Every structure is written in structure tokens, then in C-alpha cells.
PDB file of C-alpha atoms in Angstrom:
ATOM      1  CA  MET A 254       6.945  24.123 -61.557  1.00  0.00           C
ATOM      2  CA  THR A 255       4.856  26.804 -59.826  1.00  0.00           C
ATOM      3  CA  LEU A 256       1.153  26.566 -60.667  1.00  0.00           C
ATOM      4  CA  LEU A 257      -0.141  29.276 -58.320  1.00  0.00           C
ATOM      5  CA  SER A 258       1.657  32.133 -56.579  1.00  0.00           C
ATOM      6  CA  VAL A 259      -0.014  34.265 -53.891  1.00  0.00           C
ATOM      7  CA  GLU A 260       1.836  37.359 -52.674  1.00  0.00           C
ATOM      8  CA  ASN A 261       0.733  39.551 -49.762  1.00  0.00           C
ATOM      9  CA  LEU A 262      -2.959  38.719 -50.225  1.00  0.00           C
ATOM     10  CA  THR A 263      -5.224  40.929 -48.114  1.00  0.00           C
ATOM     11  CA  VAL A 264      -9.028  40.889 -47.895  1.00  0.00           C
ATOM     12  CA  THR A 265     -10.804  43.688 -46.018  1.00  0.00           C
ATOM     13  CA  PHE A 266     -14.438  44.456 -45.183  1.00  0.00           C
ATOM     14  CA  PRO A 267     -15.919  47.680 -43.801  1.00  0.00           C
ATOM     15  CA  THR A 268     -17.582  47.561 -40.379  1.00  0.00           C
ATOM     16  CA  ALA A 269     -19.012  50.098 -37.954  1.00  0.00           C
ATOM     17  CA  ARG A 270     -15.582  50.132 -36.293  1.00  0.00           C
ATOM     18  CA  GLY A 271     -13.669  50.625 -39.525  1.00  0.00           C
ATOM     19  CA  MET A 272     -12.004  48.292 -42.030  1.00  0.00           C
ATOM     20  CA  VAL A 273     -11.356  44.736 -40.827  1.00  0.00           C
ATOM     21  CA  ARG A 274      -8.708  42.511 -42.387  1.00  0.00           C
ATOM     22  CA  VAL A 275     -10.048  38.975 -42.642  1.00  0.00           C
ATOM     23  CA  VAL A 276      -6.995  37.915 -44.671  1.00  0.00           C
ATOM     24  CA  ASP A 277      -3.831  39.764 -43.730  1.00  0.00           C
ATOM     25  CA  GLY A 278      -0.746  39.509 -45.947  1.00  0.00           C
ATOM     26  CA  VAL A 279      -0.914  35.819 -46.906  1.00  0.00           C
ATOM     27  CA  SER A 280       1.803  34.540 -49.268  1.00  0.00           C
ATOM     28  CA  PHE A 281       2.520  31.040 -50.602  1.00  0.00           C
ATOM     29  CA  GLU A 282       3.329  29.106 -53.769  1.00  0.00           C
ATOM     30  CA  LEU A 283       1.779  25.898 -55.043  1.00  0.00           C
ATOM     31  CA  GLY A 284       2.933  23.390 -57.610  1.00  0.00           C
ATOM     32  CA  ARG A 285       1.160  20.208 -58.663  1.00  0.00           C
ATOM     33  CA  GLU A 286       0.978  19.118 -55.043  1.00  0.00           C
ATOM     34  CA  ARG A 287      -1.482  18.977 -52.156  1.00  0.00           C
ATOM     35  CA  LEU A 288      -1.512  21.968 -49.814  1.00  0.00           C
ATOM     36  CA  GLY A 289      -3.596  22.031 -46.639  1.00  0.00           C
ATOM     37  CA  ILE A 290      -4.786  25.299 -45.098  1.00  0.00           C
ATOM     38  CA  VAL A 291      -5.989  24.798 -41.523  1.00  0.00           C
ATOM     39  CA  GLY A 292      -7.257  26.951 -38.681  1.00  0.00           C
ATOM     40  CA  GLU A 293     -10.264  27.736 -36.532  1.00  0.00           C
ATOM     41  CA  SER A 294     -13.509  29.164 -37.892  1.00  0.00           C
ATOM     42  CA  GLY A 295     -12.887  32.799 -38.803  1.00  0.00           C
ATOM     43  CA  SER A 296      -9.160  32.315 -39.390  1.00  0.00           C
ATOM     44  CA  GLY A 297      -9.441  33.495 -43.016  1.00  0.00           C
ATOM     45  CA  LYS A 298      -8.809  30.178 -44.746  1.00  0.00           C
ATOM     46  CA  SER A 299     -12.066  30.083 -46.739  1.00  0.00           C
ATOM     47  CA  MET A 300     -11.733  33.750 -47.683  1.00  0.00           C
ATOM     48  CA  THR A 301      -8.263  32.968 -49.025  1.00  0.00           C
ATOM     49  CA  GLY A 302      -9.729  30.319 -51.339  1.00  0.00           C
ATOM     50  CA  ARG A 303     -12.522  32.597 -52.517  1.00  0.00           C
ATOM     51  CA  ALA A 304     -10.119  35.486 -53.117  1.00  0.00           C
ATOM     52  CA  ILE A 305      -8.005  33.302 -55.406  1.00  0.00           C
ATOM     53  CA  LEU A 306     -11.047  32.815 -57.660  1.00  0.00           C
ATOM     54  CA  ARG A 307     -12.075  36.486 -57.339  1.00  0.00           C
ATOM     55  CA  LEU A 308     -15.315  35.567 -55.596  1.00  0.00           C
ATOM     56  CA  ILE A 309     -15.091  38.379 -53.032  1.00  0.00           C
ATOM     57  CA  ARG A 310     -17.678  40.991 -53.990  1.00  0.00           C
ATOM     58  CA  PRO A 311     -18.010  44.622 -52.837  1.00  0.00           C
ATOM     59  CA  PRO A 312     -17.905  45.990 -50.231  1.00  0.00           C
ATOM     60  CA  GLY A 313     -15.095  43.453 -49.724  1.00  0.00           C
ATOM     61  CA  ARG A 314     -11.737  44.587 -51.100  1.00  0.00           C
ATOM     62  CA  VAL A 315      -8.871  42.354 -52.227  1.00  0.00           C
ATOM     63  CA  THR A 316      -5.265  43.506 -52.653  1.00  0.00           C
ATOM     64  CA  GLY A 317      -2.055  41.649 -53.382  1.00  0.00           C
ATOM     65  CA  ARG A 318      -0.891  39.595 -56.331  1.00  0.00           C
ATOM     66  CA  ILE A 319      -2.301  36.215 -57.392  1.00  0.00           C
ATOM     67  CA  THR A 320      -0.563  34.576 -60.349  1.00  0.00           C
ATOM     68  CA  PHE A 321      -1.944  31.432 -61.986  1.00  0.00           C
ATOM     69  CA  ARG A 322       0.062  29.947 -64.855  1.00  0.00           C
ATOM     70  CA  SER A 323       1.860  33.279 -65.322  1.00  0.00           C
ATOM     71  CA  GLU A 324      -1.413  35.272 -65.499  1.00  0.00           C
ATOM     72  CA  ASP A 325      -2.096  37.979 -62.907  1.00  0.00           C
ATOM     73  CA  LEU A 326      -5.674  37.134 -61.896  1.00  0.00           C
ATOM     74  CA  ALA A 327      -6.327  40.560 -60.381  1.00  0.00           C
ATOM     75  CA  ALA A 328      -5.608  42.244 -63.721  1.00  0.00           C
ATOM     76  CA  LEU A 329      -7.766  39.968 -65.879  1.00  0.00           C
ATOM     77  CA  PRO A 330     -11.143  41.046 -67.282  1.00  0.00           C
ATOM     78  CA  GLU A 331     -14.146  39.193 -65.859  1.00  0.00           C
ATOM     79  CA  ARG A 332     -14.676  37.340 -69.134  1.00  0.00           C
ATOM     80  CA  ARG A 333     -11.226  35.754 -68.892  1.00  0.00           C
ATOM     81  CA  MET A 334     -11.817  34.936 -65.198  1.00  0.00           C
ATOM     82  CA  ARG A 335     -14.983  33.037 -66.140  1.00  0.00           C
ATOM     83  CA  GLU A 336     -12.858  30.939 -68.492  1.00  0.00           C
ATOM     84  CA  ILE A 337     -10.363  30.190 -65.712  1.00  0.00           C
ATOM     85  CA  ARG A 338     -13.050  29.296 -63.168  1.00  0.00           C
ATOM     86  CA  GLY A 339     -13.744  25.653 -63.817  1.00  0.00           C
ATOM     87  CA  ALA A 340     -11.334  24.956 -66.671  1.00  0.00           C
ATOM     88  CA  GLY A 341      -8.284  26.274 -64.775  1.00  0.00           C
ATOM     89  CA  ILE A 342      -9.287  26.416 -61.110  1.00  0.00           C
ATOM     90  CA  SER A 343     -12.330  24.702 -59.600  1.00  0.00           C
ATOM     91  CA  MET A 344     -13.704  24.980 -56.074  1.00  0.00           C
ATOM     92  CA  VAL A 345     -15.726  22.424 -54.108  1.00  0.00           C
ATOM     93  CA  MET A 346     -17.893  24.219 -51.552  1.00  0.00           C
ATOM     94  CA  GLN A 347     -18.772  22.979 -48.079  1.00  0.00           C
ATOM     95  CA  ASP A 348     -22.334  21.660 -48.358  1.00  0.00           C
ATOM     96  CA  PRO A 349     -23.802  20.385 -51.639  1.00  0.00           C
ATOM     97  CA  ARG A 350     -27.319  21.135 -50.410  1.00  0.00           C
ATOM     98  CA  PHE A 351     -26.549  24.830 -50.755  1.00  0.00           C
ATOM     99  CA  SER A 352     -24.216  24.589 -53.763  1.00  0.00           C
ATOM    100  CA  LEU A 353     -26.372  22.569 -56.154  1.00  0.00           C
ATOM    101  CA  ASN A 354     -29.345  24.091 -57.954  1.00  0.00           C
ATOM    102  CA  PRO A 355     -32.434  22.476 -56.364  1.00  0.00           C
ATOM    103  CA  VAL A 356     -34.572  22.739 -59.532  1.00  0.00           C
ATOM    104  CA  MET A 357     -32.063  21.245 -61.989  1.00  0.00           C
ATOM    105  CA  ARG A 358     -31.352  17.572 -62.458  1.00  0.00           C
ATOM    106  CA  VAL A 359     -27.899  16.395 -61.408  1.00  0.00           C
ATOM    107  CA  GLY A 360     -26.821  15.439 -64.921  1.00  0.00           C
ATOM    108  CA  ASP A 361     -27.867  18.809 -66.351  1.00  0.00           C
ATOM    109  CA  GLN A 362     -25.832  20.664 -63.715  1.00  0.00           C
ATOM    110  CA  ILE A 363     -22.705  18.624 -64.429  1.00  0.00           C
ATOM    111  CA  ALA A 364     -23.230  19.081 -68.177  1.00  0.00           C
ATOM    112  CA  GLU A 365     -23.602  22.838 -67.698  1.00  0.00           C
ATOM    113  CA  ALA A 366     -20.196  22.979 -65.981  1.00  0.00           C
ATOM    114  CA  LEU A 367     -18.658  21.315 -69.043  1.00  0.00           C
ATOM    115  CA  ARG A 368     -20.721  23.179 -71.680  1.00  0.00           C
ATOM    116  CA  THR A 369     -19.367  26.492 -70.382  1.00  0.00           C
ATOM    117  CA  HIS A 370     -15.860  25.534 -71.505  1.00  0.00           C
ATOM    118  CA  GLU A 371     -16.311  23.050 -74.368  1.00  0.00           C
ATOM    119  CA  LYS A 372     -18.642  22.774 -77.346  1.00  0.00           C
ATOM    120  CA  LEU A 373     -19.953  19.215 -77.536  1.00  0.00           C
ATOM    121  CA  ASP A 374     -22.999  17.630 -79.127  1.00  0.00           C
ATOM    122  CA  ARG A 375     -25.680  16.158 -76.889  1.00  0.00           C
ATOM    123  CA  GLY A 376     -24.436  12.568 -77.189  1.00  0.00           C
ATOM    124  CA  ALA A 377     -20.818  13.443 -76.350  1.00  0.00           C
ATOM    125  CA  LEU A 378     -21.975  15.615 -73.460  1.00  0.00           C
ATOM    126  CA  ARG A 379     -24.103  12.822 -72.009  1.00  0.00           C
ATOM    127  CA  ALA A 380     -21.214  10.367 -72.344  1.00  0.00           C
ATOM    128  CA  ARG A 381     -18.785  12.713 -70.537  1.00  0.00           C
ATOM    129  CA  VAL A 382     -21.272  13.182 -67.690  1.00  0.00           C
ATOM    130  CA  ARG A 383     -21.753   9.420 -67.384  1.00  0.00           C
ATOM    131  CA  ASP A 384     -17.986   8.835 -67.371  1.00  0.00           C
ATOM    132  CA  MET A 385     -17.461  11.517 -64.710  1.00  0.00           C
ATOM    133  CA  LEU A 386     -20.157  10.098 -62.443  1.00  0.00           C
ATOM    134  CA  ASP A 387     -18.552   6.696 -62.888  1.00  0.00           C
ATOM    135  CA  ALA A 388     -15.142   8.211 -62.017  1.00  0.00           C
ATOM    136  CA  VAL A 389     -16.489   9.464 -58.673  1.00  0.00           C
ATOM    137  CA  ARG A 390     -17.741   5.910 -58.020  1.00  0.00           C
ATOM    138  CA  ILE A 391     -21.458   6.466 -58.321  1.00  0.00           C
ATOM    139  CA  ASP A 392     -23.361   3.297 -59.195  1.00  0.00           C
ATOM    140  CA  ASP A 393     -25.956   3.486 -61.975  1.00  0.00           C
ATOM    141  CA  PRO A 394     -24.791   6.924 -63.253  1.00  0.00           C
ATOM    142  CA  ASP A 395     -27.603   7.199 -65.803  1.00  0.00           C
ATOM    143  CA  ARG A 396     -30.240   6.954 -63.057  1.00  0.00           C
ATOM    144  CA  VAL A 397     -28.418   9.369 -60.743  1.00  0.00           C
ATOM    145  CA  ALA A 398     -28.022  11.907 -63.569  1.00  0.00           C
ATOM    146  CA  GLY A 399     -31.808  12.130 -63.725  1.00  0.00           C
ATOM    147  CA  LEU A 400     -32.259  12.872 -59.997  1.00  0.00           C
ATOM    148  CA  TYR A 401     -32.701  16.223 -58.278  1.00  0.00           C
ATOM    149  CA  PRO A 402     -30.319  17.265 -55.454  1.00  0.00           C
ATOM    150  CA  HIS A 403     -32.899  16.586 -52.708  1.00  0.00           C
ATOM    151  CA  GLU A 404     -33.133  12.974 -53.900  1.00  0.00           C
ATOM    152  CA  VAL A 405     -29.492  12.138 -53.158  1.00  0.00           C
ATOM    153  CA  SER A 406     -27.680  11.591 -49.852  1.00  0.00           C
ATOM    154  CA  GLY A 407     -25.082  13.997 -48.441  1.00  0.00           C
ATOM    155  CA  GLY A 408     -22.204  11.744 -49.477  1.00  0.00           C
ATOM    156  CA  MET A 409     -23.546  11.304 -52.986  1.00  0.00           C
ATOM    157  CA  GLY A 410     -24.203  15.037 -53.219  1.00  0.00           C
ATOM    158  CA  GLN A 411     -20.575  15.733 -52.387  1.00  0.00           C
ATOM    159  CA  ARG A 412     -19.438  13.241 -55.049  1.00  0.00           C
ATOM    160  CA  ILE A 413     -21.698  15.022 -57.544  1.00  0.00           C
ATOM    161  CA  MET A 414     -20.099  18.358 -56.603  1.00  0.00           C
ATOM    162  CA  ILE A 415     -16.639  16.852 -57.128  1.00  0.00           C
ATOM    163  CA  ALA A 416     -17.754  15.502 -60.517  1.00  0.00           C
ATOM    164  CA  MET A 417     -19.060  18.918 -61.499  1.00  0.00           C
ATOM    165  CA  MET A 418     -15.832  20.652 -60.521  1.00  0.00           C
ATOM    166  CA  LEU A 419     -13.528  18.093 -62.168  1.00  0.00           C
ATOM    167  CA  ILE A 420     -15.345  17.510 -65.456  1.00  0.00           C
ATOM    168  CA  PRO A 421     -13.731  20.593 -67.137  1.00  0.00           C
ATOM    169  CA  LYS A 422     -10.324  19.032 -66.179  1.00  0.00           C
ATOM    170  CA  PRO A 423      -8.921  21.917 -64.103  1.00  0.00           C
ATOM    171  CA  ALA A 424      -5.256  22.192 -63.151  1.00  0.00           C
ATOM    172  CA  LEU A 425      -6.077  23.235 -59.574  1.00  0.00           C
ATOM    173  CA  LEU A 426      -8.834  22.145 -57.211  1.00  0.00           C
ATOM    174  CA  ILE A 427      -9.728  24.147 -54.089  1.00  0.00           C
ATOM    175  CA  ALA A 428     -11.736  22.026 -51.634  1.00  0.00           C
ATOM    176  CA  ASP A 429     -13.308  24.096 -48.855  1.00  0.00           C
ATOM    177  CA  GLU A 430     -14.279  21.825 -45.941  1.00  0.00           C
ATOM    178  CA  PRO A 431     -15.436  19.193 -48.471  1.00  0.00           C
ATOM    179  CA  THR A 432     -16.532  16.690 -45.810  1.00  0.00           C
ATOM    180  CA  SER A 433     -17.808  18.905 -42.984  1.00  0.00           C
ATOM    181  CA  ALA A 434     -21.450  17.856 -43.452  1.00  0.00           C
ATOM    182  CA  LEU A 435     -20.701  14.127 -43.721  1.00  0.00           C
ATOM    183  CA  ASP A 436     -20.393  11.344 -41.160  1.00  0.00           C
ATOM    184  CA  VAL A 437     -16.940   9.906 -40.440  1.00  0.00           C
ATOM    185  CA  SER A 438     -17.175   6.820 -42.671  1.00  0.00           C
ATOM    186  CA  VAL A 439     -18.375   8.821 -45.688  1.00  0.00           C
ATOM    187  CA  GLN A 440     -15.724  11.497 -45.006  1.00  0.00           C
ATOM    188  CA  GLY A 441     -12.966   8.944 -45.555  1.00  0.00           C
ATOM    189  CA  GLU A 442     -14.523   7.675 -48.795  1.00  0.00           C
ATOM    190  CA  VAL A 443     -14.904  11.176 -50.260  1.00  0.00           C
ATOM    191  CA  LEU A 444     -11.373  12.244 -49.287  1.00  0.00           C
ATOM    192  CA  ARG A 445      -9.798   9.073 -50.700  1.00  0.00           C
ATOM    193  CA  LEU A 446     -11.784   9.557 -53.904  1.00  0.00           C
ATOM    194  CA  MET A 447     -10.668  13.177 -54.240  1.00  0.00           C
ATOM    195  CA  ASP A 448      -7.061  12.249 -53.445  1.00  0.00           C
ATOM    196  CA  ASP A 449      -7.077   9.484 -56.074  1.00  0.00           C
ATOM    197  CA  LEU A 450      -8.487  11.796 -58.759  1.00  0.00           C
ATOM    198  CA  VAL A 451      -5.983  14.563 -57.960  1.00  0.00           C
ATOM    199  CA  ARG A 452      -3.068  12.112 -58.146  1.00  0.00           C
ATOM    200  CA  GLU A 453      -4.291  10.459 -61.356  1.00  0.00           C
ATOM    201  CA  ARG A 454      -4.765  13.798 -63.124  1.00  0.00           C
ATOM    202  CA  GLY A 455      -1.578  15.441 -61.827  1.00  0.00           C
ATOM    203  CA  MET A 456      -3.507  18.388 -60.374  1.00  0.00           C
ATOM    204  CA  GLY A 457      -2.735  20.853 -57.620  1.00  0.00           C
ATOM    205  CA  LEU A 458      -4.972  20.723 -54.541  1.00  0.00           C
ATOM    206  CA  ILE A 459      -5.733  23.218 -51.792  1.00  0.00           C
ATOM    207  CA  LEU A 460      -7.601  21.443 -48.995  1.00  0.00           C
ATOM    208  CA  ILE A 461      -9.177  23.891 -46.531  1.00  0.00           C
ATOM    209  CA  SER A 462     -10.136  22.409 -43.180  1.00  0.00           C
ATOM    210  CA  HIS A 463     -10.154  22.840 -39.407  1.00  0.00           C
ATOM    211  CA  ASP A 464      -9.083  19.204 -38.935  1.00  0.00           C
ATOM    212  CA  LEU A 465      -5.286  19.050 -38.570  1.00  0.00           C
ATOM    213  CA  PRO A 466      -4.880  15.227 -38.465  1.00  0.00           C
ATOM    214  CA  LEU A 467      -7.061  14.859 -41.562  1.00  0.00           C
ATOM    215  CA  VAL A 468      -5.074  17.456 -43.519  1.00  0.00           C
ATOM    216  CA  ALA A 469      -1.781  15.915 -42.405  1.00  0.00           C
ATOM    217  CA  ARG A 470      -2.975  12.562 -43.781  1.00  0.00           C
ATOM    218  CA  TYR A 471      -3.947  13.805 -47.257  1.00  0.00           C
ATOM    219  CA  CYS A 472      -1.586  16.744 -47.941  1.00  0.00           C
ATOM    220  CA  ASP A 473       2.087  17.314 -48.687  1.00  0.00           C
ATOM    221  CA  ARG A 474       2.396  20.741 -47.013  1.00  0.00           C
ATOM    222  CA  ILE A 475       0.371  22.642 -44.429  1.00  0.00           C
ATOM    223  CA  LEU A 476      -0.271  26.322 -43.736  1.00  0.00           C
ATOM    224  CA  VAL A 477      -1.684  27.138 -40.292  1.00  0.00           C
ATOM    225  CA  MET A 478      -3.800  30.311 -40.242  1.00  0.00           C
ATOM    226  CA  HIS A 479      -5.142  32.458 -37.419  1.00  0.00           C
ATOM    227  CA  GLY A 480      -6.554  35.978 -37.508  1.00  0.00           C
ATOM    228  CA  GLY A 481      -6.082  36.149 -41.274  1.00  0.00           C
ATOM    229  CA  GLN A 482      -2.353  35.416 -41.090  1.00  0.00           C
ATOM    230  CA  VAL A 483      -0.191  32.373 -41.754  1.00  0.00           C
ATOM    231  CA  LEU A 484       1.422  31.557 -38.413  1.00  0.00           C
ATOM    232  CA  GLU A 485       3.292  28.439 -39.489  1.00  0.00           C
ATOM    233  CA  ALA A 486       4.132  26.499 -42.643  1.00  0.00           C
ATOM    234  CA  CYS A 487       5.564  22.991 -42.615  1.00  0.00           C
ATOM    235  CA  ALA A 488       5.668  19.669 -44.417  1.00  0.00           C
ATOM    236  CA  ALA A 489       2.691  17.514 -43.443  1.00  0.00           C
ATOM    237  CA  ARG A 490       4.985  14.782 -42.180  1.00  0.00           C
ATOM    238  CA  ASP A 491       6.567  17.284 -39.774  1.00  0.00           C
ATOM    239  CA  LEU A 492       3.317  18.564 -38.278  1.00  0.00           C
ATOM    240  CA  HIS A 493       3.953  16.669 -35.035  1.00  0.00           C
ATOM    241  CA  ALA A 494       7.119  18.761 -34.601  1.00  0.00           C
ATOM    242  CA  ALA A 495       5.353  22.127 -35.078  1.00  0.00           C
ATOM    243  CA  THR A 496       7.023  24.964 -33.199  1.00  0.00           C
ATOM    244  CA  HIS A 497       4.426  27.765 -33.087  1.00  0.00           C
ATOM    245  CA  PRO A 498       2.418  27.864 -29.812  1.00  0.00           C
ATOM    246  CA  TYR A 499      -0.876  28.136 -31.740  1.00  0.00           C
ATOM    247  CA  THR A 500      -0.206  25.015 -33.827  1.00  0.00           C
ATOM    248  CA  LYS A 501       0.994  23.120 -30.761  1.00  0.00           C
ATOM    249  CA  GLY A 502      -2.158  24.199 -28.925  1.00  0.00           C
ATOM    250  CA  LEU A 503      -4.404  22.981 -31.746  1.00  0.00           C
ATOM    251  CA  LEU A 504      -2.641  19.621 -31.835  1.00  0.00           C
ATOM    252  CA  ALA A 505      -2.875  19.243 -28.052  1.00  0.00           C
ATOM    253  CA  SER A 506      -6.630  19.923 -28.198  1.00  0.00           C
ATOM    254  CA  VAL A 507      -7.336  17.031 -30.576  1.00  0.00           C
ATOM    255  CA  PRO A 508      -8.895  14.068 -28.709  1.00  0.00           C
ATOM    256  CA  ARG A 509      -7.361  10.628 -29.285  1.00  0.00           C
ATOM    257  CA  MET A 510      -8.829   7.154 -28.962  1.00  0.00           C
ATOM    258  CA  ASP A 511      -6.151   6.259 -26.398  1.00  0.00           C
ATOM    259  CA  ASP A 512      -6.468   9.572 -24.525  1.00  0.00           C
ATOM    260  CA  THR A 513      -6.187   9.283 -20.733  1.00  0.00           C
ATOM    261  CA  ARG A 514      -6.466  13.007 -19.936  1.00  0.00           C
ATOM    262  CA  ASP A 515      -9.430  14.015 -17.795  1.00  0.00           C
ATOM    263  CA  VAL A 516      -9.615  17.459 -19.403  1.00  0.00           C
ATOM    264  CA  LEU A 517      -8.511  18.519 -22.888  1.00  0.00           C
ATOM    265  CA  PRO A 518      -6.210  21.563 -22.866  1.00  0.00           C
ATOM    266  CA  VAL A 519      -7.455  24.867 -24.249  1.00  0.00           C
ATOM    267  CA  LEU A 520      -5.491  27.331 -26.339  1.00  0.00           C
ATOM    268  CA  ASP A 521      -3.370  29.783 -24.385  1.00  0.00           C
ATOM    269  CA  ARG A 522      -3.659  32.686 -26.802  1.00  0.00           C
ATOM    270  CA  SER A 523      -1.433  34.889 -24.688  1.00  0.00           C
ATOM    271  CA  ALA A 524       1.486  32.629 -25.668  1.00  0.00           C
ATOM    272  CA  TRP A 525       1.712  34.335 -29.070  1.00  0.00           C
ATOM    273  CA  GLY A 526      -0.305  37.481 -28.518  1.00  0.00           C
ATOM    274  CA  GLY A 527      -3.399  36.048 -30.172  1.00  0.00           C
ATOM    275  CA  THR A 528      -7.009  37.003 -29.513  1.00  0.00           C
TER     276      THR A 528
END
């Protein structure tokens, strides 16, 4: 069953040199599965995620068709889009330090994400927040709910963001570089947590990252983007057999623990006409 359909998605911004396409004709479909979108910084992967939720503001311009559960998102009034954001599609941003409100307690921010979509009394709201913090494996959830964002670590802040995005029980989660600000050990914990929650709830997941091995480990399918375009699409298990020169170049550039090369190769962009 198709949950999300993206057809010929294009995002453009005006510059002194004219209109620039940061997303250029991207198309894909997603069911209740895990899709990874990978590429270098500036490849258009984050803009693709934001365009799905209609978070691109003027002077940016979005064209193409985005269908979520048979609704054309581009044609919906903003009021209906606010209902879909959170309850239908949620997005975890890169760094919780910039995504969480610094003057609101953690529990109040999570409760606000739920209150937008459901009418609950104070006791039921507090219980849902406690249960969600417990679900993201935060010890002593009542104490943490009373903290401010600057009082929690980066790993805990990312768990809080995941709790906030999942408490309305969305059908699709978009995770944009969810572990980029975390150390390696915490990265693994957060990704395993997110993977477990997505599997348990039967959700769709779009994991946006520049880390190919990581995406291959946690996703079912992969889209490789460069210059706003999808250059290659494959099953995650077949990533090692990628055929596009850009994907092969990215894989060759990844250092390995058993690496014996004196110099890591660099991308030969002339191999596919890239810039």
C-alpha cells in the first residue's frame, strides 16, 4: 500500500544569477517501509523532506505532485496541512538545541505537540507524555519532563525530539540527519530506538543522511541524490553493487577499520558530468 507518492518534485530559489533548482524532478513512492535518502551537503535531500511538509516559504517555489494517503498536499488549505503535520507526517530535525523552545519545559513542549491534535484533560495529557518519554527510554520521565532543553544532553535532547514527533502517532516519520550532532555510541542508541519504534508502530520512515553505511544498515531502500536529482535507487542490501559512478565514488571514499590504503579516493565528477 502506497503511503506517500512524490512526482516530479522541484524546489527553486531566486538568486542574482537567476532561478536555481535545489530539488530537480524528484519522484518516488513510499509504503510502510524505511527509505533512506543520501548524498553530500547541498544535494537537495533535506529540501525534499521539507517540501513534503510544505515548509518551503517564499521566495522558494515548489512544483510537482505530493500525495499522502490519497490527498494532494499541494492543493490543501494551510489549516488542513497543520492537521497533517504531526498527526500524519512528523519530522525530526537535525539538532535539538535549535529545534526545542529554550524557554519551555520539555514536558510542556511534548504535551503541546499532542494537544494540537487531541483534546485531553490535564491528567491524561501528563500520562501520555510520561508514557512517551518512557517509550524513548528516558529514565525518571517525570523529572526530565520538568527540565529545560539546556539542562539535557545532546542524546537526551534527540530522544525528546523523537518523543515529541511520535506522540501524535503519525503514519510517516521524516528524520533529517537525526544523529549528526551526537557521538558514535549515542548515534547507535538513537537509531536503534527510532528503528524499534517505527517497526512497532508500522510506520513509514524517510531517513535523510550523508552516511551511506548507516542508511544501508537501517533502511529497506535507498535513493542517492546529487545536484537536486536522484542518480540511483536500489535496495539497501544491494548498495554494495551500486552501478552509478557517483554512488560508487561515495562508497569508495568511506574509510574502513581494516583499510590499508594510504590515500582515500576522491570523487571523479567528470565520470557522470557532475559538478
